[in-house]
Tab-separated table of C-alpha atoms in Angstrom:
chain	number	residue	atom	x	y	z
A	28	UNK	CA	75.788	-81.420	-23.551
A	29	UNK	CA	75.480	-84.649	-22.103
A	30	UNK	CA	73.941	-87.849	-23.816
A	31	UNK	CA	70.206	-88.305	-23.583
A	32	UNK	CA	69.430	-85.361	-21.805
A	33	UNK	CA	71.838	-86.295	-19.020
A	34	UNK	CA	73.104	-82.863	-16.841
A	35	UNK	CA	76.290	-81.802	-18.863
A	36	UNK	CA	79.512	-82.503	-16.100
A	37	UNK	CA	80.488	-78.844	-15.697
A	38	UNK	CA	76.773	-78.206	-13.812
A	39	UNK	CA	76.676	-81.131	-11.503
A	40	UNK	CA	80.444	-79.663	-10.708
A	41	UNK	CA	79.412	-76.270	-10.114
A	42	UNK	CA	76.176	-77.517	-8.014
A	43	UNK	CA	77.811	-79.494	-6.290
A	44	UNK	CA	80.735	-77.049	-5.192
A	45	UNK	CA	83.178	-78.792	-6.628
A	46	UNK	CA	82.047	-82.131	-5.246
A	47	UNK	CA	81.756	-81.124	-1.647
A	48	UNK	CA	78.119	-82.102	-1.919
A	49	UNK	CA	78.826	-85.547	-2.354
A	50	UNK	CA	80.737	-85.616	1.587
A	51	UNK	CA	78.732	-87.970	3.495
A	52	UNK	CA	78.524	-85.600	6.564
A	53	UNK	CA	77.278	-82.324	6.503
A	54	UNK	CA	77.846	-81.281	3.025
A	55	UNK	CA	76.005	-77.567	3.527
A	56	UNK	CA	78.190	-77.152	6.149
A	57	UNK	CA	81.456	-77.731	4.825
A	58	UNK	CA	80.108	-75.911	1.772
A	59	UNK	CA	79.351	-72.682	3.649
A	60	UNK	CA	82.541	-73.229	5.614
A	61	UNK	CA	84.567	-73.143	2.439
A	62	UNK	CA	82.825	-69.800	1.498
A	63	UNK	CA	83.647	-69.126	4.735
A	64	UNK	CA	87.708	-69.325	4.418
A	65	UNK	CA	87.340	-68.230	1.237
A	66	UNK	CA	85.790	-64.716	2.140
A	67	UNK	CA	88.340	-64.703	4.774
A	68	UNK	CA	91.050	-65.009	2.146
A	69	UNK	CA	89.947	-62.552	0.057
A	70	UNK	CA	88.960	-59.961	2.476
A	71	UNK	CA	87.406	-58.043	-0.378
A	72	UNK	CA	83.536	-56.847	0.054
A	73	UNK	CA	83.043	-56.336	-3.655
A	74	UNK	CA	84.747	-59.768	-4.755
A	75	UNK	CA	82.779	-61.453	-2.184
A	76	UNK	CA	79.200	-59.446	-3.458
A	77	UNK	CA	80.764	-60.258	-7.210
A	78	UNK	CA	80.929	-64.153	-6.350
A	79	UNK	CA	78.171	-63.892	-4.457
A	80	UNK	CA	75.804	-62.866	-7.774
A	81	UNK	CA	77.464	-65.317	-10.263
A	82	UNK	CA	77.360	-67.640	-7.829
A	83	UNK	CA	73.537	-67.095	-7.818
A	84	UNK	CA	73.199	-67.327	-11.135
A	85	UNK	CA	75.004	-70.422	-12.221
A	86	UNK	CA	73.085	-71.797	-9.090
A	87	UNK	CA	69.973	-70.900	-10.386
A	88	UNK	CA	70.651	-72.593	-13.411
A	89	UNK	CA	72.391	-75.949	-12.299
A	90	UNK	CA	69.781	-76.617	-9.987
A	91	UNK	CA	67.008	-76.026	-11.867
A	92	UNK	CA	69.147	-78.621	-14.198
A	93	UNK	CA	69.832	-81.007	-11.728
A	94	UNK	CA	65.972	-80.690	-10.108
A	95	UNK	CA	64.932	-82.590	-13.252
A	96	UNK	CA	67.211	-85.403	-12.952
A	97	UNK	CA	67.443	-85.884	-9.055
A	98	UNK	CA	64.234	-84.004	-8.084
A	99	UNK	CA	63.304	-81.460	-5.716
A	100	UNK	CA	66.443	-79.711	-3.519
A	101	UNK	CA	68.608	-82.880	-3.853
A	102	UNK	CA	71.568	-82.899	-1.227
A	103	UNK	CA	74.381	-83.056	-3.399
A	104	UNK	CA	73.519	-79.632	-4.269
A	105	UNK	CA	75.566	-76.756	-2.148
A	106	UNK	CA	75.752	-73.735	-4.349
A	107	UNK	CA	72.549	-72.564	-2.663
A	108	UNK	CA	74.509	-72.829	0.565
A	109	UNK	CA	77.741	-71.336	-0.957
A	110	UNK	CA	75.388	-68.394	-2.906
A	111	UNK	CA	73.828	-67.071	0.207
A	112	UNK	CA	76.761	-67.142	2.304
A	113	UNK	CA	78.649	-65.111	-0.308
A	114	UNK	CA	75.865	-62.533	-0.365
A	115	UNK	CA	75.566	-62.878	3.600
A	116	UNK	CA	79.509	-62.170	4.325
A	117	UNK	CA	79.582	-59.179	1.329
A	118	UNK	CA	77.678	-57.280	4.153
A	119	UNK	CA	79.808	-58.090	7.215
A	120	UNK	CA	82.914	-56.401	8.398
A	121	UNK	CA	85.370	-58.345	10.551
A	122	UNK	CA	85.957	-62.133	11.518
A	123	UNK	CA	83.726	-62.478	14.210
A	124	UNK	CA	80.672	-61.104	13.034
A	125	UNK	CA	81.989	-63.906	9.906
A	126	UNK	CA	81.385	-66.741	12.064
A	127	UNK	CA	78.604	-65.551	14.318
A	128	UNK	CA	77.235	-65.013	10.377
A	129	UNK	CA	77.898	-68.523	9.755
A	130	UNK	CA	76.807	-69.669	12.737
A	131	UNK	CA	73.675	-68.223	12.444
A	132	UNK	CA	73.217	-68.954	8.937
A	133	UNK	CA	73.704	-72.889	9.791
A	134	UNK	CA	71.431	-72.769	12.368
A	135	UNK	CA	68.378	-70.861	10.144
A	136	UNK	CA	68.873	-73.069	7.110
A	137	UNK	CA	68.767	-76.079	9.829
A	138	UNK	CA	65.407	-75.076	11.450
A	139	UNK	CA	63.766	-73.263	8.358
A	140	UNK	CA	61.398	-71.073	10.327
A	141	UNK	CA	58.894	-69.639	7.651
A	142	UNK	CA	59.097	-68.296	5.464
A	143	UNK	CA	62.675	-70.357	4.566
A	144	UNK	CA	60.384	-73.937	4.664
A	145	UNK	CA	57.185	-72.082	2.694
A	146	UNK	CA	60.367	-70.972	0.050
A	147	UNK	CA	61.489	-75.045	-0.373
A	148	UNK	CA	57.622	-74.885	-1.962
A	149	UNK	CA	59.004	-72.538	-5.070
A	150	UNK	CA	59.659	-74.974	-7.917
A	151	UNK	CA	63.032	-75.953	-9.493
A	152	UNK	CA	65.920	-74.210	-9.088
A	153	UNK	CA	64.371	-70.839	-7.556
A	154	UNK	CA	62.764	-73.046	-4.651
A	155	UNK	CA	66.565	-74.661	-3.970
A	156	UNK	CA	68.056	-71.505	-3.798
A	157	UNK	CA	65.763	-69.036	-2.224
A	158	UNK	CA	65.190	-71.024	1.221
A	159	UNK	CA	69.269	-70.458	1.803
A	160	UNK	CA	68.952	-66.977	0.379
A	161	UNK	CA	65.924	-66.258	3.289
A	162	UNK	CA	68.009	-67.751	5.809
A	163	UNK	CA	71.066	-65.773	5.035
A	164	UNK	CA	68.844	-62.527	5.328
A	165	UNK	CA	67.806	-63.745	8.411
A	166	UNK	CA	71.254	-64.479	9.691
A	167	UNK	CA	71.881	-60.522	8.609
A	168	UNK	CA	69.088	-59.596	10.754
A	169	UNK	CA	70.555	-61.148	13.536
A	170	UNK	CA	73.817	-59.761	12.810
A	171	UNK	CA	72.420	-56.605	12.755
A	172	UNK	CA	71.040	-56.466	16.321
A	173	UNK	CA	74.305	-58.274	17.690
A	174	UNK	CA	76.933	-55.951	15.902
A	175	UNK	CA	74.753	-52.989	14.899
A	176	UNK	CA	75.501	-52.995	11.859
């Protein structure tokens, strides 16, 4: 643990996705592109669902952490970005309905139609992660009526 209550290293690194939060541009974006080339990569459904679900966990838990030291959804944070695409991309087959899924993803998380802004409400670390986690079901949706499945 850190010193006087101060978020222990390891969380700020795993919120943070490994620091990409702290770009100065668009850190959601490269974050979900990096979960991007990684599910490319691997090619692997499960592995991607797998990573997907400890990624929502840890995320969970870092940024409730980090909620109390920087307050409410603070930027740095990407694991909420990097969570949902993980969960959005263990459902798609196929590189273009990939980035169409990113796309779309980007673009819902961007203009949080409700319920993704009523979900930034939710307190702590639920509220951080379940606005990205509506807008990748959302993005699935979309998916859905583009690809059919």
């Amino acid at each position: 643990m850190g010193e006087s209550g101060a978020t222990p290293k390891a969380l700020k690194i795993i919120a943070t996705g490994f620091y990409i939060g702290y770009l100065p541009v668009a850190p959601a974006t490269w974050a979900s592109l990096l979960t991007l080339l990684i599910w490319y990569l691997i090619r692997s459904s499960s592995i991607i669902l797998g990573l997907g679900l400890l990624t929502l966990l840890l995320g969970c838990y870092s940024a409730n952490r980090l909620s109390k030291e920087w307050g409410p959804d603070p930027r740095p944070v990407v694991i909420d970005e990097i969570a949902a695409m993980f969960l959005l991309l263990a459902t798609v087959g196929g590189l273009k309905p990939g980035l169409v899924g990113f796309l779309l993803f980007r673009v819902f998380d961007v203009l949080k139609p409700p319920p993704i802004r009523w979900a930034e409400q939710i307190p702590k670390g639920a509220g951080i992660m379940a606005d990205d986690l509506i807008a990748a079901g959302y993005a699935r949706l979309v998916l859905l009526l583009i690809f059919r499945g």
